[in-house]
XYZ file of C-alpha atoms in Angstrom:
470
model
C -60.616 91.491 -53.494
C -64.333 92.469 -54.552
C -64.145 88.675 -56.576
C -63.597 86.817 -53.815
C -65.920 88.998 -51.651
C -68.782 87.847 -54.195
C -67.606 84.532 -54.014
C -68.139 84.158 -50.697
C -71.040 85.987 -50.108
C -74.019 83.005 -50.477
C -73.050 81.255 -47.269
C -71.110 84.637 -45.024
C -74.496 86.205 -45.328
C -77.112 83.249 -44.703
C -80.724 83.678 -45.716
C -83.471 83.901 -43.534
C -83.985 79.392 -43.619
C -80.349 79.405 -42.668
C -79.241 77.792 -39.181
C -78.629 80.863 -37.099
C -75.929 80.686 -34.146
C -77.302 80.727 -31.023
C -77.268 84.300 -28.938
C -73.928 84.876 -27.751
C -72.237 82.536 -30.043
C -70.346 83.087 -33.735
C -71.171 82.359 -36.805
C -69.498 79.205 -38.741
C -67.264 79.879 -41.325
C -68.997 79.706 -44.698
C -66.849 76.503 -44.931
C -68.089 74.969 -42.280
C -71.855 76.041 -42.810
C -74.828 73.652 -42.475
C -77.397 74.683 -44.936
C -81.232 73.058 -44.554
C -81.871 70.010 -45.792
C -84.046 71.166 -48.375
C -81.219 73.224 -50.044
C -78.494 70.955 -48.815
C -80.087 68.380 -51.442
C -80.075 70.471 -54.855
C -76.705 71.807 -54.013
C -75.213 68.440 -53.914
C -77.275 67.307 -56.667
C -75.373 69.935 -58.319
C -72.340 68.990 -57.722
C -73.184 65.399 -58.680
C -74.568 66.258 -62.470
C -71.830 68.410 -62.539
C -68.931 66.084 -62.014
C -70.779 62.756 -63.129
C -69.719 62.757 -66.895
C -66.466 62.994 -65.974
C -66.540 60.333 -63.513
C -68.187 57.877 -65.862
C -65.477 58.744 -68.957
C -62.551 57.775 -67.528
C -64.033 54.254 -67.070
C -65.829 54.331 -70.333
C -62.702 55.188 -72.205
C -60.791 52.741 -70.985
C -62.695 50.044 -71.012
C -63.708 50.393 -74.931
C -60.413 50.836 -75.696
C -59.700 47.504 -74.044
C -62.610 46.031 -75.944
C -63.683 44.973 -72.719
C -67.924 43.540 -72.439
C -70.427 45.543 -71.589
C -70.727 44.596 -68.114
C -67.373 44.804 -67.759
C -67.227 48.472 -68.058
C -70.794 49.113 -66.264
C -68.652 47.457 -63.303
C -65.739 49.948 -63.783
C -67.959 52.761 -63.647
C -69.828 51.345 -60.554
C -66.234 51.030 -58.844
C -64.867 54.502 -59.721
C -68.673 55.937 -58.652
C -67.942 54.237 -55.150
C -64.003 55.517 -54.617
C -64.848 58.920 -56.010
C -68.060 58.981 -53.714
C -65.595 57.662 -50.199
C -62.632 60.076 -51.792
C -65.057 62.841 -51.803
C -66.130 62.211 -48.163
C -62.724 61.903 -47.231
C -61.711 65.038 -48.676
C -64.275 67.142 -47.004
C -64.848 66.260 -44.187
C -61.184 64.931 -42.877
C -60.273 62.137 -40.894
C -57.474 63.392 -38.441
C -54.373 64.488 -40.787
C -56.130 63.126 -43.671
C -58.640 65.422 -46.151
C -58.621 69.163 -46.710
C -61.741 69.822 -44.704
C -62.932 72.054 -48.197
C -65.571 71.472 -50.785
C -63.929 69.251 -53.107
C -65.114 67.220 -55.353
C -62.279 64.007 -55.891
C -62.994 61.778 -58.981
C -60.478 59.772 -61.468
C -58.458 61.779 -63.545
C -58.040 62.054 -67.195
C -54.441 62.438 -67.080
C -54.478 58.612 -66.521
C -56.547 57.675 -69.380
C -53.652 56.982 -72.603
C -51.322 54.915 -69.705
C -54.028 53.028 -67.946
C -54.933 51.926 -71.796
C -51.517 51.180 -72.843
C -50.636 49.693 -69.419
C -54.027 47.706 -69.786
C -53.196 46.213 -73.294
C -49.381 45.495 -72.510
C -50.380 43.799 -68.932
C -53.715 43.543 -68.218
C -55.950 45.815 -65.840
C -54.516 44.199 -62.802
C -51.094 45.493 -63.761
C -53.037 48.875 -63.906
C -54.971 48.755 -60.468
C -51.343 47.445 -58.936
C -49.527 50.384 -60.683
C -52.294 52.568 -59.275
C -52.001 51.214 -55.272
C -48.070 51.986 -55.754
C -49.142 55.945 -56.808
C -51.347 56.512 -53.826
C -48.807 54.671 -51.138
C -46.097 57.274 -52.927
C -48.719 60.532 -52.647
C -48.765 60.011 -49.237
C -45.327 59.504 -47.978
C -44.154 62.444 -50.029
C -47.284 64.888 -49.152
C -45.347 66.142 -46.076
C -42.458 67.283 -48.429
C -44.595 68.568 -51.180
C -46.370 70.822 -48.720
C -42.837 71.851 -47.317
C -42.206 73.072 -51.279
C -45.591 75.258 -51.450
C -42.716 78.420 -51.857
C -42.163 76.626 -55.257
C -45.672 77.237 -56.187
C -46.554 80.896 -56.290
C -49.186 82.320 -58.205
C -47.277 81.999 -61.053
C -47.020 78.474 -60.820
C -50.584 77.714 -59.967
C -52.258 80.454 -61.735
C -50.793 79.302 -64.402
C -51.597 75.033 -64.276
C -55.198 76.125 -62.912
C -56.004 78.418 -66.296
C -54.689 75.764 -68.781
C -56.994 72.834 -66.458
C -59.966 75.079 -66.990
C -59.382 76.002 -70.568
C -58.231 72.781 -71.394
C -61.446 71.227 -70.907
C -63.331 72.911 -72.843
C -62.804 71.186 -76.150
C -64.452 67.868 -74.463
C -67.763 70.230 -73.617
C -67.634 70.937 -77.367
C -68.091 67.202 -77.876
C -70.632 66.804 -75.374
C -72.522 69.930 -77.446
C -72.191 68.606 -81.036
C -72.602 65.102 -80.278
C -68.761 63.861 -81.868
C -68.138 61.562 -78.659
C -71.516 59.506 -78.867
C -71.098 58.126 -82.169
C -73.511 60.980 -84.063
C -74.373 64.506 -84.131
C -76.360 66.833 -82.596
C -76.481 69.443 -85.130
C -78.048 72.954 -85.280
C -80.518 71.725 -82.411
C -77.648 70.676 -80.047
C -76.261 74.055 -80.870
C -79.643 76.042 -79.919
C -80.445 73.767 -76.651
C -76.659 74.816 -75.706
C -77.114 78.142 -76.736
C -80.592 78.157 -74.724
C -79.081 76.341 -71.784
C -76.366 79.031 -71.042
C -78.740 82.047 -71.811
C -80.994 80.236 -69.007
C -78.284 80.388 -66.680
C -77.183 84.057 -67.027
C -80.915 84.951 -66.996
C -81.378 83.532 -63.036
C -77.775 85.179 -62.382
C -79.347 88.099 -63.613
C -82.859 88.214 -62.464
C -83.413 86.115 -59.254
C -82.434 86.637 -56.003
C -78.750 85.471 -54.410
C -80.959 82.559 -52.169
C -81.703 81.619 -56.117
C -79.064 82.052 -57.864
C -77.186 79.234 -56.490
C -79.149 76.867 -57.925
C -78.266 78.576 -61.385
C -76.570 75.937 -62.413
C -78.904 72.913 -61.149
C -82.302 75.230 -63.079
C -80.248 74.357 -66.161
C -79.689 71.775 -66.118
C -83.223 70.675 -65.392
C -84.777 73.520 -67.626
C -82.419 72.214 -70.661
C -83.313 68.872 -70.329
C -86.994 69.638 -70.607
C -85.842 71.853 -73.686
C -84.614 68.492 -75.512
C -87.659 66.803 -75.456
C -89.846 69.006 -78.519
C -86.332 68.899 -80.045
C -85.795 65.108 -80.415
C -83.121 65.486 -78.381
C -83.483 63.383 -75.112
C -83.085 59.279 -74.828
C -84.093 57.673 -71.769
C -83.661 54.521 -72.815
C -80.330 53.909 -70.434
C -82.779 53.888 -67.377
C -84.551 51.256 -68.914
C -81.835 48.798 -69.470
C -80.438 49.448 -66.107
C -79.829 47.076 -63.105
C -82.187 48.081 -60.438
C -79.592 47.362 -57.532
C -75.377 45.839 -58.168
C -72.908 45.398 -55.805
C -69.573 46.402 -57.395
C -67.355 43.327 -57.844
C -63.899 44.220 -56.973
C -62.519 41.065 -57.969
C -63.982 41.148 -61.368
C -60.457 41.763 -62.936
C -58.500 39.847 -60.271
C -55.912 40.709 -57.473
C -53.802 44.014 -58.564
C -50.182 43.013 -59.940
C -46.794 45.130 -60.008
C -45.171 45.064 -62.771
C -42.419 47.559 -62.678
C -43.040 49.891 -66.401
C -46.672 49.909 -65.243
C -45.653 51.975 -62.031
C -43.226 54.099 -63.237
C -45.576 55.160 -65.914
C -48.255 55.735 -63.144
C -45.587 57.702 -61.072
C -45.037 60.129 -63.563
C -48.799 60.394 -63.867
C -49.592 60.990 -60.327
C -46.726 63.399 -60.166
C -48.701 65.473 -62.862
C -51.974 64.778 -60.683
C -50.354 65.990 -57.629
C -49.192 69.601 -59.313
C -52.691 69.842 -60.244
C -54.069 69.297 -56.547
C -52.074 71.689 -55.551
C -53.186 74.035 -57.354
C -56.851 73.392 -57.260
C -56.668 73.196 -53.368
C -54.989 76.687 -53.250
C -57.863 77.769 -55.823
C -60.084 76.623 -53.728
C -58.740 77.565 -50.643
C -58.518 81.675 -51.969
C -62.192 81.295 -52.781
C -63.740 79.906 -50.204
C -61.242 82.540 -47.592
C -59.577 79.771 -46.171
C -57.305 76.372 -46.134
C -54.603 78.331 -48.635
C -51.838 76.724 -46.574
C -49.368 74.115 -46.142
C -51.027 72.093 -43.868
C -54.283 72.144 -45.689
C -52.258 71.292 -49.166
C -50.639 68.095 -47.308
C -54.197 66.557 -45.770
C -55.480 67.741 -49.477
C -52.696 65.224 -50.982
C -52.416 62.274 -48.261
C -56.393 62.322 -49.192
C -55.473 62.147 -52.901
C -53.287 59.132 -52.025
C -55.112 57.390 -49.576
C -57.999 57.564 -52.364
C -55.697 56.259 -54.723
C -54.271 53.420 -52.619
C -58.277 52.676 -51.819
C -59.618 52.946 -55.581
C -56.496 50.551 -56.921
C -57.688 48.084 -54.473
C -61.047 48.669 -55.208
C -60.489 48.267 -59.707
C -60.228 51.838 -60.247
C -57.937 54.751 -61.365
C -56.215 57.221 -59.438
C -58.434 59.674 -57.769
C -57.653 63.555 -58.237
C -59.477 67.038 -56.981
C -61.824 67.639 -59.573
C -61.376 70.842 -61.905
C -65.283 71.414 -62.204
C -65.204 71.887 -58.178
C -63.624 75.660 -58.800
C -65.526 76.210 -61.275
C -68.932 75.277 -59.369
C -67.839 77.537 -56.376
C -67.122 80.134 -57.877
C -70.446 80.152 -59.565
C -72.924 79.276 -57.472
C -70.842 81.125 -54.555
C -71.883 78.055 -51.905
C -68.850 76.985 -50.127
C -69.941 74.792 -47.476
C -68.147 71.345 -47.608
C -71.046 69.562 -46.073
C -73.274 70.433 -49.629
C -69.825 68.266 -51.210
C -70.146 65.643 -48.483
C -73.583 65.007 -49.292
C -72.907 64.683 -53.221
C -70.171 62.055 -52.569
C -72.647 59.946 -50.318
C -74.963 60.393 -53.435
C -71.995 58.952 -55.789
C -71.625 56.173 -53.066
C -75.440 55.909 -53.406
C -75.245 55.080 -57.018
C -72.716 52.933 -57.318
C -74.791 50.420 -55.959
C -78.104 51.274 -58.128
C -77.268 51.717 -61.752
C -80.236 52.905 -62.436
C -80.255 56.244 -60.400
C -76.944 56.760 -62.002
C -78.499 56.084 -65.285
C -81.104 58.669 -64.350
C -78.486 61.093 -64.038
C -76.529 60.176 -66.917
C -80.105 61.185 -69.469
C -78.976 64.958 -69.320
C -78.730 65.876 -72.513
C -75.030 66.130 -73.785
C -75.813 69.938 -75.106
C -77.140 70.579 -71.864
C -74.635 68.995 -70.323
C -71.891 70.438 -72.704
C -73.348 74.393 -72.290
C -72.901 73.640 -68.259
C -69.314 72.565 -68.649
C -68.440 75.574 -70.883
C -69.352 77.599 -68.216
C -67.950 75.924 -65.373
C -64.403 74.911 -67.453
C -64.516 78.526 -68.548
C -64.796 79.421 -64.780
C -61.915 77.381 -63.846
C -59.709 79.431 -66.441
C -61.020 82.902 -64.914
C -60.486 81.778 -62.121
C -56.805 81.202 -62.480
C -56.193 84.366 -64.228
C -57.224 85.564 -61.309
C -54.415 84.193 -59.474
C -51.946 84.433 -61.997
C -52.531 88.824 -61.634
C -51.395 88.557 -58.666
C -47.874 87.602 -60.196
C -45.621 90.700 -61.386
C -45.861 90.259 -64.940
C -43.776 93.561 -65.126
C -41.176 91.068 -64.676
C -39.825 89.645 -67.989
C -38.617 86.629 -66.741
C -42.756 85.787 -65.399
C -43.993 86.786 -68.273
C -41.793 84.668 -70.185
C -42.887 81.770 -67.890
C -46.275 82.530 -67.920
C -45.773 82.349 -71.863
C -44.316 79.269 -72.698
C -46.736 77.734 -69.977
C -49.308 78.480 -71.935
C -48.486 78.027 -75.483
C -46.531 74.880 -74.586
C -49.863 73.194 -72.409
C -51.884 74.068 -74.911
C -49.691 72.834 -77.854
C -51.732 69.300 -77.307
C -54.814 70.579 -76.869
C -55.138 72.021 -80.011
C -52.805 69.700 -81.830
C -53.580 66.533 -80.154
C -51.207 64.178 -82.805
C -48.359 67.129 -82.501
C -45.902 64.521 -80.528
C -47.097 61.417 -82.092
C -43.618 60.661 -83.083
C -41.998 60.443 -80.223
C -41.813 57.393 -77.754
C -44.708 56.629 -75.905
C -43.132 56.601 -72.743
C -42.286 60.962 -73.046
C -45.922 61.159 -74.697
C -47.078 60.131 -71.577
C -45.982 63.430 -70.089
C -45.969 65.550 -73.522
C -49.588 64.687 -74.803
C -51.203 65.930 -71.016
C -51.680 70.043 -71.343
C -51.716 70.196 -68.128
C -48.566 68.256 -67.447
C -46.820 70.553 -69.548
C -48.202 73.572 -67.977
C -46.437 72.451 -64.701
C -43.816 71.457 -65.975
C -42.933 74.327 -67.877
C -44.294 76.488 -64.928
C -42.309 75.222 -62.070
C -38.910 74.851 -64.116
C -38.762 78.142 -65.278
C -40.190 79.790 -61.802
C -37.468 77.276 -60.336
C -34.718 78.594 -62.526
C -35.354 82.188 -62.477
C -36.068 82.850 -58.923
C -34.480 80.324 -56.876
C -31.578 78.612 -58.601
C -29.312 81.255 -57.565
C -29.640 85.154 -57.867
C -29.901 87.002 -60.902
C -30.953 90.763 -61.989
C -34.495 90.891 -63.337
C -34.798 90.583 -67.131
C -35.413 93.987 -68.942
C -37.818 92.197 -71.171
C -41.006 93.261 -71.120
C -44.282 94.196 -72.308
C -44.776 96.943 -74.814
C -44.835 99.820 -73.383
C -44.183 98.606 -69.946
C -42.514 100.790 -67.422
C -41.827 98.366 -64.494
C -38.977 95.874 -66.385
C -37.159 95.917 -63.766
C -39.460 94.593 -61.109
C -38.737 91.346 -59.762
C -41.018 88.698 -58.308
């Protein structure tokens, strides 16, 4: 309870350049707050360098591993900039019975990266952005049922999925820090601007204020990439070589087809995706003291595949709440979803001028990388957190909790473990996080709803309560 109290804190106690309710009259919920424009601005800028990499690998990935051109990809990155920018609007702010109405973040997910490429080599991209309509028109005629199975998804269950998505991610900060995903290395330096970077965040989370603090992350970021310049360690040259102004062509790669292995592939995908919304909506929904609920959790997932439907259409990927967005909150302790609204109009923004988004895109990766440790890291706390709140007295939970874990982060650490098998269960197999729900929700299902059994008397060492059930 005292977490989520200091989570909450920056916007249920507004400083003194905060909107104040009029006499007579309550105050907004910190959801639902309206920070000044003058903070509103480096709190979505936040967000923005926060979730940008991310946005921009998916695309990247992809498109190298389809040999595509170089303009080729710049306009894949330009489309999923726009779709994540409209899905992140959508998300936060709601249209009717669409959209969360929290501080989400939506972007492409990596879960889609080894089918898109195999889809894309096999078919063509089309037969990935049809595949990828099909997903999203699925999301959102099942949402309603998914929400009416939220009892499936205790904090076991989503504890569980939102630890491994946190933890997961960290190896791909360790690239960003050492340089191993740019084609060279970074070295010692990397390692002391990372090392420098973090310090300089626990320093203002230390020292400064709370009205500072939020901006903890964002001082970083900054402060790091003036760090890299003495250090050799900063290349502006992308801003340079950047379009000015682009309109994203959406017919670039032609009309989406359906070809039927392509969408079952992506089903199977977006199944995984949807698990993991549901879990990072209920994360984010604990934090921020509200939208924990079934009717939150199916907006949260017709927005998922609305954006979908949208970003197929629109020669993109399928469009999932971002991981980094728990993370952020829970650092910087802003909830408002307006401060997210404004960083998706800013993604919108640069989609149609490369070169702002190659402005943002000259962080340095050990800058970058130190960030995302801390904000991955986060993630993982922060579903500990809900995973206590499981009774791990119980054998049978701890067992799930377990095999959860070791089996999600099998691939993680062992990324060629399953390269025997046939592509079509790697698809499912290779994705930590797929096999954290997977495991997760089978075992949860089979213990403590497929029909009634004693609790197990295994337990931990030493453990007193074995015969607690969930």
């Amino acid at each position: 309870m005292a977490a989520q109290t200091h989570a909450t804190d920056s916007l249920s106690h507004p400083g003194p350049d905060d909107h104040r309710p009029a006499s007579g009259q309550s105050a907004p919920h910190p959801v639902d707050a309206r920070p000044p424009l003058r903070r509103m601005v480096p709190l979505s800028l936040q967000h923005l360098l926060v979730s940008y990499s991310g946005m921009a690998t998916m695309p990247l990935l992809v498109g190298v591993a389809l040999d595509l051109p170089e303009d080729r990809i710049r306009m894949l990155i330009s489309a999923n900039l726009l779709v994540s920018g409209l899905a992140t609007l959508l998300q936060s702010l709601g249209v009717k019975w669409v959209g969360a109405r929290l501080p989400i973040v939506m972007g492409s997910t990596f879960t889609a990266i080894t089918p898109a490429i195999l889809i894309g080599r096999e078919h063509g991209l089309a037969a990935v952005f049809g595949a990828t309509v099909v997903a999203g028109l699925v999301t959102v005629a099942v949402a309603p049922w998914f929400g009416r199975c939220l009892h499936l998804f205790p904090p076991l269950v989503t504890g569980t999925v939102i630890a491994v998505i946190g933890f997961s991610l960290v190896p791909s900060a360790a690239g960003l820090i050492t340089g191993s995903g740019s084609g060279g290395g970074t070295g010692a330096k990397g390692l002391a601007l990372a090392a420098a970077t973090i310090a300089l965040v626990v320093l203002v989370e230390r020292l400064t204020p709370p009205a500072l603090a939020r901006f903890s992350v964002l001082f970083a970021l900054a402060a790091g990439t003036l760090l890299a310049f003495p250090l050799g360690l900063f290349d502006g040259s992308g801003v340079m070589d950047a379009d000015a102004v682009a309109r994203p062509d959406v017919t670039a790669f032609g009309a989406p087809t359906f070809v039927v292995p392509a969408v079952i592939a992506m089903l199977v995908v977006q199944l995984v995706n949807m698990v993991e919304s549901v879990g990072d909506t209920l994360a984010v929904g604990r934090i921020a003291g509200r939208g924990d609920d079934q009717k939150t959790v199916v907006r949260a997932l017709r927005a998922d595949g609305a954006a979908t439907v949208l970003s197929g259409g629109l020669s993109s990927f399928p469009i999932v709440t971002f991981g980094q967005s728990v993370g952020l909150l829970s650092v910087t302790r802003v909830m408002s979803r307006h401060v997210v609204a404004l960083s998706g109009a800013m993604m919108v923004v640069l989609a149609f001028f490369p070169v702002l988004g190659a402005a943002v895109a000259v962080v340095p990766g050990p800058v970058l990388g130190a960030v995302s440790v801390i904000i991955f890291g986060t993630v993982g706390a922060v579903g500990l957190r809900i995973l206590a709140e499981a009774d791990l007295g119980d054998g049978r939970n701890l067992l799930t909790a377990a095999l959860a874990f070791g089996l999600g982060m099998l691939p993680v650490g062992a990324p060629d473990v399953y390269a025997a098998l046939p592509v079509t269960l790697r698809t499912v197999l290779d994705s930590g996080i797929a096999m954290t729900g997977l495991v997760a929700f089978t075992l949860n299902f089979l213990f403590h709803h497929a029909g009634s059994r004693p609790a197990s008397r295994l337990s931990p060492p030493g453990d007193a309560s074995a015969e607690r059930t969930s």
